[in-house]
Coordinates of C-alpha atoms in Angstrom, one line a residue:
Chain A
M1 CA 31.5 9.1 -14.6
K2 CA 30.6 7.0 -11.4
I3 CA 33.5 6.4 -9.0
P4 CA 33.8 5.0 -5.5
V5 CA 34.4 7.6 -2.7
E6 CA 35.4 7.3 1.0
L7 CA 35.2 9.7 4.0
W8 CA 37.0 8.5 7.1
V9 CA 36.6 10.8 10.4
R10 CA 38.3 10.7 13.6
L11 CA 38.5 12.8 16.7
K12 CA 41.5 15.3 16.8
V13 CA 41.9 14.5 20.8
M14 CA 42.1 11.2 22.4
D15 CA 39.3 8.8 21.7
L16 CA 38.1 7.7 25.1
V17 CA 35.6 5.2 23.5
A18 CA 38.6 3.3 21.8
Q19 CA 40.5 3.6 24.9
T20 CA 37.7 1.9 26.9
A21 CA 37.3 -0.7 23.9
R22 CA 41.2 -1.2 24.5
I23 CA 41.0 -1.6 28.2
T24 CA 37.9 -4.1 28.0
L25 CA 39.7 -6.1 25.3
A26 CA 43.1 -6.2 27.2
E27 CA 41.9 -6.7 30.6
K28 CA 38.6 -8.3 30.7
L29 CA 38.7 -10.4 27.6
N30 CA 42.4 -11.3 27.9
F31 CA 43.8 -9.9 24.7
A32 CA 46.6 -8.0 26.8
D33 CA 49.4 -10.0 25.3
R34 CA 48.1 -9.6 21.5
L35 CA 46.2 -6.2 21.0
R36 CA 48.7 -3.5 20.2
G37 CA 46.8 -0.5 18.9
I38 CA 43.0 0.4 18.5
T39 CA 41.7 3.5 16.5
R40 CA 38.3 4.1 15.9
Y41 CA 37.0 6.2 12.7
W42 CA 33.5 7.1 11.3
Y43 CA 33.2 5.7 7.6
W44 CA 31.1 6.6 4.8
G45 CA 31.7 4.7 1.5
M46 CA 29.4 5.5 -1.6
E47 CA 29.4 5.5 -5.2
A48 CA 29.3 9.1 -6.8
E49 CA 28.2 10.1 -10.1
G50 CA 29.2 13.4 -11.8
A51 CA 31.0 15.1 -14.6
D52 CA 34.8 14.2 -13.4
E53 CA 36.5 13.0 -10.4
K54 CA 38.0 16.5 -9.3
N55 CA 34.3 17.8 -9.6
I56 CA 32.8 15.1 -7.7
V57 CA 35.1 15.1 -4.8
E58 CA 35.2 19.0 -4.5
E59 CA 31.4 19.0 -4.5
I60 CA 31.2 16.3 -1.6
D61 CA 33.8 18.0 0.3
R62 CA 31.9 21.2 0.3
A63 CA 29.0 19.6 1.4
I64 CA 30.4 17.5 4.3
R65 CA 32.3 20.6 5.6
L66 CA 29.3 22.5 6.1
D67 CA 27.2 19.6 7.5
G68 CA 27.9 18.6 11.1
A69 CA 26.3 15.0 10.9
F70 CA 29.5 14.2 8.8
T71 CA 32.4 16.3 10.1
N72 CA 32.8 19.1 12.8
Q73 CA 36.1 20.6 12.1
N74 CA 36.3 21.8 15.7
K75 CA 36.9 18.4 16.9
H76 CA 37.3 16.0 13.9
L77 CA 39.9 15.3 11.2
Y78 CA 38.7 13.8 8.0
R79 CA 39.8 12.3 4.8
L80 CA 37.7 12.4 1.8
A81 CA 39.0 10.8 -1.6
A82 CA 38.1 8.5 -4.5
L83 CA 39.6 5.4 -4.6
G84 CA 43.2 5.8 -5.7
G85 CA 42.7 9.5 -6.1
P86 CA 44.2 12.5 -4.0
A87 CA 42.9 13.1 -0.6
R88 CA 41.1 16.1 0.6
G89 CA 41.2 17.0 4.4
D90 CA 43.7 16.6 7.1
L91 CA 43.5 13.0 8.3
A92 CA 46.6 11.0 7.2
L93 CA 45.4 7.2 7.6
E94 CA 48.9 5.9 6.8
K95 CA 50.5 7.9 9.7
D96 CA 48.0 6.5 12.0
L97 CA 49.1 3.1 10.8
S98 CA 52.5 3.8 11.3
L99 CA 52.2 5.2 14.6
A100 CA 50.6 1.6 15.6
G101 CA 54.1 0.2 14.8
G102 CA 56.2 -1.1 17.9
T103 CA 57.8 -4.5 18.9
A104 CA 55.6 -7.6 18.6
A105 CA 55.4 -9.7 21.7
G106 CA 57.2 -13.0 21.5
G107 CA 58.7 -12.3 18.2
G108 CA 55.4 -12.4 16.3
N109 CA 54.4 -10.0 13.6
L110 CA 52.2 -7.0 13.7
Y111 CA 49.0 -7.0 11.4
A112 CA 46.4 -4.1 11.3
F113 CA 42.8 -4.7 10.2
D114 CA 40.3 -2.3 9.3
C115 CA 36.9 -3.6 10.4
L116 CA 33.9 -1.8 9.2
V117 CA 31.2 -2.5 11.8
R118 CA 27.3 -1.5 10.1
E119 CA 24.0 -2.1 11.3
K120 CA 22.1 -4.6 9.3
R121 CA 19.1 -2.3 8.6
P122 CA 20.1 0.3 6.2
D123 CA 17.8 3.2 7.7
R124 CA 20.7 5.4 8.6
E125 CA 22.5 4.8 5.3
I126 CA 19.6 5.8 3.5
G127 CA 19.1 8.9 5.5
F128 CA 22.9 9.8 4.9
T129 CA 22.3 9.2 1.1
E130 CA 19.3 11.6 1.1
R131 CA 21.0 14.2 3.3
L132 CA 23.9 14.2 1.1
N133 CA 22.0 14.4 -2.2
A134 CA 20.0 17.3 -0.8
R135 CA 23.1 19.3 -0.4
I136 CA 25.1 18.7 -3.4
K137 CA 24.8 19.9 -7.0
G138 CA 25.8 18.1 -10.4
V139 CA 26.6 14.8 -8.3
T140 CA 24.5 11.9 -7.1
V141 CA 25.6 9.5 -4.6
S142 CA 24.1 5.9 -4.0
G143 CA 25.3 2.5 -2.5
M144 CA 26.0 4.1 0.8
K145 CA 27.9 2.2 3.4
H146 CA 28.1 3.9 6.8
G147 CA 29.4 2.5 10.2
E148 CA 32.4 2.7 12.6
V149 CA 36.0 1.2 11.5
W150 CA 37.9 -0.2 14.3
R151 CA 41.6 -0.5 13.3
L152 CA 42.9 -3.2 15.4
V153 CA 46.6 -3.8 15.4
V154 CA 47.5 -7.4 16.7
S155 CA 50.4 -9.2 17.1
A156 CA 50.5 -12.7 16.0
S157 CA 52.6 -15.6 14.5
S158 CA 50.8 -15.1 11.1
E159 CA 48.0 -13.2 9.3
K160 CA 45.5 -16.2 9.5
A161 CA 46.1 -16.2 13.5
A162 CA 45.8 -12.3 13.8
L163 CA 42.7 -12.5 11.8
A164 CA 41.2 -15.3 14.1
D165 CA 42.0 -12.9 17.0
V166 CA 40.4 -9.9 15.4
E167 CA 37.1 -12.2 14.8
R168 CA 37.2 -12.9 18.4
M169 CA 37.6 -9.3 19.5
L170 CA 34.8 -8.2 17.3
V171 CA 31.7 -10.2 17.5
S172 CA 29.9 -10.6 21.0
R173 CA 28.9 -14.2 21.2
S174 CA 29.0 -14.5 25.0
R175 CA 29.7 -12.5 28.2
R176 CA 33.2 -13.7 27.9
E177 CA 33.7 -13.4 24.2
G178 CA 33.6 -10.4 21.7
L179 CA 33.1 -6.8 22.3
L180 CA 32.7 -4.4 19.2
L181 CA 29.6 -5.7 17.5
N182 CA 26.4 -7.5 18.4
P183 CA 25.5 -9.8 15.4
H184 CA 21.9 -9.8 16.1
Y185 CA 21.7 -6.2 14.8
Q186 CA 25.1 -5.5 13.3
Q187 CA 27.7 -7.0 10.7
Y188 CA 31.2 -6.6 9.9
E189 CA 33.5 -6.6 7.1
I190 CA 37.5 -6.3 6.8
I191 CA 38.0 -3.7 4.4
A192 CA 41.8 -3.5 4.6
A193 CA 44.5 -5.9 6.0
T194 CA 48.1 -4.7 6.4
R195 CA 51.3 -5.9 7.9
V196 CA 52.9 -3.4 9.9
E197 CA 56.5 -2.7 10.2
A198 CA 58.0 -0.9 13.3
G199 CA 59.2 2.4 12.2
K200 CA 58.5 2.3 8.5
P201 CA 55.7 3.8 6.5
A202 CA 53.2 1.0 6.2
A203 CA 52.5 -0.8 3.1
G204 CA 49.2 -1.0 1.2
A205 CA 48.6 2.7 0.8
R206 CA 44.8 3.5 0.1
G207 CA 45.4 6.6 -2.3
K208 CA 47.7 9.5 -1.9
E209 CA 47.6 11.2 1.4
Chain B
M1 CA 33.9 1.4 51.8
K2 CA 32.3 -1.9 52.2
S3 CA 28.8 -2.1 52.5
S4 CA 26.8 -5.2 53.8
M5 CA 24.2 -6.2 51.6
K6 CA 22.7 -8.8 54.0
G7 CA 18.8 -8.8 53.6
R8 CA 18.9 -5.7 51.4
V9 CA 18.1 -5.2 47.7
A10 CA 21.6 -4.3 46.0
I11 CA 21.1 -1.6 43.2
I12 CA 24.3 -1.9 41.4
Q13 CA 26.1 1.4 40.5
F14 CA 28.3 1.3 37.4
P15 CA 29.9 4.4 36.4
G16 CA 27.3 6.5 34.4
V17 CA 24.1 5.2 35.8
N18 CA 21.7 7.7 36.9
C19 CA 18.6 5.8 38.2
E20 CA 20.2 4.1 41.4
Y21 CA 18.6 6.5 43.8
E22 CA 15.2 6.5 42.7
S23 CA 15.3 2.6 42.2
A24 CA 16.5 2.5 45.7
D25 CA 13.4 4.7 46.9
A26 CA 11.1 2.4 44.9
V27 CA 12.3 -0.6 46.9
R28 CA 12.1 1.1 50.2
S29 CA 8.4 2.2 49.2
I30 CA 7.4 -1.4 49.7
G31 CA 9.2 -1.9 53.0
L32 CA 12.4 -3.4 51.9
E33 CA 16.0 -2.2 52.5
A34 CA 18.1 -1.0 49.7
G35 CA 21.6 -0.2 49.3
I36 CA 23.7 1.4 46.6
F37 CA 26.6 -1.3 45.7
R38 CA 29.5 0.2 43.7
W39 CA 30.8 -2.0 40.8
N40 CA 34.1 -2.2 42.2
E41 CA 33.1 -3.4 45.9
D42 CA 33.8 -6.9 46.8
P43 CA 31.3 -8.9 45.0
A44 CA 31.3 -11.5 47.7
L45 CA 29.1 -9.0 49.9
L46 CA 26.4 -9.6 47.4
D47 CA 25.9 -13.3 48.4
D48 CA 23.2 -12.7 51.1
C49 CA 21.4 -9.7 49.3
A50 CA 17.6 -10.1 48.9
G51 CA 18.0 -9.3 45.3
I52 CA 19.8 -7.3 42.6
I53 CA 18.7 -4.4 40.4
L54 CA 20.8 -3.0 37.5
P55 CA 19.3 0.5 37.2
G56 CA 18.8 2.8 34.3
G57 CA 21.1 5.2 33.0
F58 CA 24.4 5.2 30.7
S59 CA 26.8 2.7 32.1
Y60 CA 30.4 3.6 30.8
Q61 CA 28.6 6.5 28.9
D62 CA 27.1 3.9 26.6
R63 CA 30.5 3.6 24.9
I64 CA 30.9 1.1 22.2
R65 CA 27.3 0.0 22.7
A66 CA 24.8 0.5 25.6
G67 CA 25.4 -1.9 28.4
V68 CA 28.1 -4.1 26.7
V69 CA 31.3 -2.5 28.7
A70 CA 29.3 -3.3 32.2
A71 CA 28.4 -6.8 30.8
K72 CA 32.0 -7.6 30.6
D73 CA 32.8 -6.3 34.3
R74 CA 33.9 -8.5 36.9
I75 CA 31.1 -7.9 39.1
M76 CA 29.0 -9.4 36.5
D77 CA 30.5 -12.7 37.2
S78 CA 29.1 -12.8 40.7
V79 CA 25.6 -11.4 39.5
S80 CA 25.7 -14.1 36.8
E81 CA 26.5 -16.9 39.4
L82 CA 24.0 -15.5 41.9
A83 CA 21.1 -15.2 39.1
R84 CA 22.0 -19.0 38.1
R85 CA 21.5 -20.0 41.9
G86 CA 17.9 -18.0 41.8
K87 CA 18.6 -14.8 43.2
P88 CA 16.1 -12.2 41.8
V89 CA 17.8 -9.8 39.2
L90 CA 15.8 -6.9 37.7
G91 CA 17.5 -4.7 34.8
I92 CA 15.6 -1.7 34.0
C93 CA 16.5 0.1 30.7
N94 CA 20.4 0.5 30.8
G95 CA 20.2 -2.6 33.2
A96 CA 18.2 -4.6 30.7
Q97 CA 20.8 -3.7 28.1
V98 CA 23.6 -5.2 30.4
L99 CA 21.6 -8.4 31.0
V100 CA 21.1 -8.8 27.4
E101 CA 24.7 -8.1 26.5
S102 CA 25.8 -10.5 29.4
G103 CA 23.7 -13.3 28.0
L104 CA 21.8 -13.7 31.1
I105 CA 18.7 -12.6 29.3
P106 CA 17.2 -14.6 27.6
G107 CA 19.5 -17.1 29.2
I108 CA 18.2 -20.3 27.1
H109 CA 22.0 -20.9 26.7
W110 CA 23.5 -19.3 29.8
E111 CA 25.8 -16.1 29.0
K112 CA 25.3 -16.8 25.4
V113 CA 24.4 -13.4 23.6
D114 CA 21.1 -14.4 21.9
L115 CA 19.6 -11.0 21.8
A116 CA 20.3 -7.3 21.1
L117 CA 18.7 -4.1 22.4
A118 CA 19.2 -2.2 19.2
P119 CA 18.6 1.4 18.1
N120 CA 14.9 2.5 18.1
V121 CA 13.1 2.1 14.7
M122 CA 10.3 4.8 14.8
A123 CA 8.2 6.3 12.2
D124 CA 9.7 9.7 10.9
R125 CA 12.3 10.0 13.7
E126 CA 15.4 8.3 15.2
G127 CA 17.4 8.3 18.3
Y128 CA 16.1 8.9 21.9
Y129 CA 12.4 8.7 22.6
C130 CA 10.8 9.5 26.0
A131 CA 7.1 8.8 26.5
W132 CA 4.4 7.3 28.7
V133 CA 3.2 4.0 27.0
H134 CA 1.1 1.0 27.9
L135 CA 2.1 -2.5 28.8
R136 CA 0.3 -5.9 29.0
K137 CA 1.5 -8.3 31.5
E138 CA 1.9 -11.7 29.7
K139 CA 1.5 -15.3 30.9
G140 CA 4.5 -16.8 32.3
G141 CA 6.5 -17.6 35.3
C142 CA 8.2 -14.4 36.0
L143 CA 9.0 -13.6 39.6
W144 CA 9.1 -9.9 39.1
T145 CA 5.7 -9.6 37.3
R146 CA 3.9 -11.9 39.8
R147 CA 2.1 -9.3 41.4
Y148 CA 0.1 -8.2 38.1
F149 CA -2.8 -10.6 36.6
D150 CA -2.3 -12.0 33.3
G151 CA -3.4 -9.5 30.7
E152 CA -3.3 -6.4 33.0
I153 CA -2.8 -3.4 31.2
F154 CA -0.9 -0.4 32.9
P155 CA 0.9 2.8 32.0
I156 CA 4.6 3.3 32.3
P157 CA 7.3 5.6 31.1
I158 CA 10.1 4.7 28.6
A159 CA 13.0 6.7 27.9
H160 CA 15.7 5.4 25.6
A161 CA 17.4 5.1 22.1
E162 CA 18.5 1.7 22.0
G163 CA 15.4 -0.5 23.2
R164 CA 14.3 -2.6 20.3
F165 CA 14.7 -6.2 21.3
V166 CA 15.7 -8.2 18.3
T167 CA 17.3 -11.5 17.5
E168 CA 18.7 -13.1 14.4
D169 CA 17.7 -16.6 15.5
E170 CA 14.1 -17.3 14.9
R171 CA 14.5 -20.4 17.1
V172 CA 15.3 -18.2 20.0
L173 CA 12.1 -16.2 19.6
A174 CA 10.1 -19.2 19.2
E175 CA 11.6 -20.7 22.4
M176 CA 11.2 -17.6 24.3
K177 CA 7.5 -17.7 23.5
S178 CA 7.0 -21.3 24.1
R179 CA 8.7 -21.0 27.7
G180 CA 6.8 -18.0 28.7
Q181 CA 9.7 -15.8 29.0
I182 CA 8.1 -12.8 27.1
A183 CA 7.0 -11.1 30.2
L184 CA 5.7 -7.7 29.1
R185 CA 4.3 -6.3 25.8
Y186 CA 3.7 -3.1 24.7
C187 CA 0.0 -2.3 23.8
D188 CA -2.6 0.4 23.3
P189 CA -4.7 1.7 26.4
A190 CA -7.3 -1.3 25.6
G191 CA -4.6 -3.9 25.8
V192 CA -4.2 -4.6 22.0
V193 CA -0.8 -5.1 20.8
V194 CA -0.3 -3.0 17.7
D195 CA 3.1 -3.5 16.3
S196 CA 3.6 -0.2 14.7
F197 CA 4.9 3.3 16.4
P198 CA 3.7 4.7 18.7
V199 CA 2.1 2.0 20.5
N200 CA 5.2 -0.2 20.0
P201 CA 7.6 2.7 20.6
N202 CA 10.9 1.3 19.5
G203 CA 10.2 -1.3 16.9
S204 CA 11.0 -4.2 19.0
V205 CA 10.1 -7.7 17.7
D206 CA 6.6 -8.8 18.7
S207 CA 6.2 -5.8 20.7
I208 CA 8.3 -7.2 23.3
A209 CA 9.1 -4.7 26.3
G210 CA 10.3 -7.4 28.8
V211 CA 11.9 -10.6 28.9
S212 CA 12.7 -13.0 31.7
N213 CA 15.3 -15.9 31.8
V214 CA 13.9 -19.6 31.6
E215 CA 13.7 -19.7 35.3
G216 CA 11.9 -16.3 35.8
N217 CA 14.1 -14.8 38.6
V218 CA 15.7 -12.5 36.1
L219 CA 13.9 -9.9 34.1
A220 CA 15.2 -7.2 31.5
M221 CA 12.7 -4.5 30.9
M222 CA 13.1 -1.2 28.9
P223 CA 10.3 0.7 30.7
H224 CA 10.9 2.4 34.2
P225 CA 8.9 0.9 37.2
E226 CA 11.0 3.2 39.4
R227 CA 9.3 6.4 37.7
S228 CA 5.8 5.1 38.2
T229 CA 6.1 3.9 41.9
W230 CA 3.9 6.7 43.4
L231 CA 0.6 8.0 42.0
R232 CA 2.2 11.5 41.8
Q233 CA 4.5 10.5 39.1
V234 CA 1.5 9.5 36.7
P235 CA 0.7 12.5 34.3
E236 CA -2.6 13.9 34.7
D237 CA -3.7 13.7 31.3
I238 CA -3.3 9.8 30.8
G239 CA -6.2 7.9 30.2
G240 CA -7.9 4.8 32.0
Q241 CA -8.1 4.1 35.6
W242 CA -4.5 5.5 36.6
G243 CA -5.2 8.7 35.0
R244 CA -8.7 9.0 37.0
S245 CA -6.8 8.1 40.2
R246 CA -4.3 10.7 39.5
R247 CA -6.7 13.5 38.6
A248 CA -8.8 12.7 41.6
A249 CA -5.7 12.9 44.0
A250 CA -4.7 16.4 42.7
G251 CA -4.3 18.8 45.5
E252 CA -4.2 16.1 48.1
A253 CA -0.7 15.6 49.1
A254 CA -1.4 12.3 51.0
R255 CA -3.1 10.6 48.1
M256 CA -0.3 11.5 45.8
E257 CA 1.9 9.2 47.6
D258 CA -0.4 6.2 46.8
E259 CA 0.9 3.5 44.8
G260 CA 1.7 4.1 41.2
P261 CA 1.6 1.6 38.4
G262 CA 5.2 0.4 38.6
R263 CA 5.3 -0.4 42.2
R264 CA 4.3 -3.9 42.3
F265 CA 7.4 -5.1 40.2
F266 CA 9.3 -4.1 43.4
A267 CA 6.5 -5.6 45.6
A268 CA 7.3 -8.7 44.1
L269 CA 10.4 -9.1 46.2
R270 CA 8.3 -9.6 49.4
E271 CA 7.6 -12.9 50.5
G272 CA 4.5 -14.6 49.4
K273 CA 2.7 -15.1 46.2
G274 CA -0.4 -14.0 44.4
V275 CA -1.8 -11.0 42.9
D276 CA -2.2 -7.6 44.8
A277 CA -5.4 -6.9 42.8
R278 CA -6.2 -3.3 42.9

C-alpha cells in the first residue's frame, strides 16, 4: 500500500528564529496589532509504500530517530504520522495551536495558517528521499516535500482578510513588504487553515495526537 | 556613544557581522579614514560620510534568510536614501545579501526585491564553500570597480553558503545586462566564463559575482576584497601574476605589505578616475 506520511519537527526550547521573525513582522513591518502568534517547524511530507500503515510508520520512525538530519532528540520534538493515523513522537501540534489562542484585538477573530515554505529547486528534497530510502527496509518513499512550516496566528475580521495579511507577511516583495520567503528561489503553500478559539482545543485536527 | 562619520567611510556593524574590522583596515590601506558604525546609532550621523560598507558575516545570525532581517532594519532607511542620492555603498558577502534583500540591488525598481542570493548549487556538495576563485571585471559604470580595466582577471576569496544570484524574472536579468549592471563574473584563470562548478562556485545565473545598481554607486559582491587587500593574503600556490608576486615576496616582510588584488575596490573611493594599471 502507498500512503501519505508527514514528519513535523520543532525545537524543545524557545525558537529564537521564530522570535526574530515575530519582532521583525511586528515592529518593522507593522503587523503588531494583527500577528498574535508564530511557531516554526521543519516539515517533511512524502508518499510511502510498504506492507501496511503500521509497518511503514514504524520503519520510517526507526530511521529518523537515528538520523540527525531529520531529528535530534536532544533538542527536538517530532510528530510522525500517516494522514489520519496515530502519531508517533512527542510533538502535539494541536496543543501548539491551542496555546496560540487569546483575545483577538478589536473584537476580530483568530486564524491560524500553516504555511509551508520550500525551495523551488528540488535538490534537497531529492537528497532527503535518497537518504531515507537508504536507511529503511521494506518501505520506499517518494514525492518528498521538505521545508519550513510557519504557523502564523493572526487577528482579522474574516478568514479572507487574515489570509491576505499572511501572504503579506510571507513574500518579500520589497524592503518594506514580506519577510519569510524570497520568491526568486522559494515558494509557499498553505497546508492548513484553522479558526482558533481561545481556551478551547482547536478544531481541524490532523490525525490523532 | 555617537561617532561622527564626517569624511570617513562608515562600516555598518549589524549584530552578527564579523568582517567589520578587516574592512576598516582595507579602507585605511588606501589612506582614507574608516569608522565602525553600530546599527542602532543615530543614522543622521551617516549623512556626511565618504561612503558606506556593509561587511561580511552573519547579520542576525542569518535568521530566517541571510541578510533579510538587517534589510528591514531602520538604519537601512538611511542607507537607502543616501544610496539614492549617490553615496557610494558596497555590500560584501553578507552585506551583498542585505543589499539584495533590501531591493537596493539591482535597484531597477527602487527597494523592490528583484533578485535573491540563494543557497549554493555545487557539484556533489551543498552548503558552505570557501575557496579562492577568479573574477573578471565587466564593462559598465560601477564606481567600485572603476580602478580595474575592462576584462581584467584577478583572484579573490569567497566564503559563503548562500551566494547564488538568481531571479525569477528574465526581464530583470536582461535589463541588468543591457544597463551594464553586471560588474563582476566568475571565470577561470584565463578569463573564460565557465558556467559550472568550481569556476562558477555557487551556480549563480550567468556566473554573476557582483551586481551594481543602475547608477553604479552601489555594488553587491559575494567575494571578499578585504581578504585580498595585501599581497600577504594571496596564497602562494595560486597561478598567474598574483601568485608569482606572492612567491617572489616570500620572506620579505616589506613586500608582503604590498597591494593585493582586492585593494582597488577600496581605492575607488579616492577622488579621481581612471585605472590604476599594475
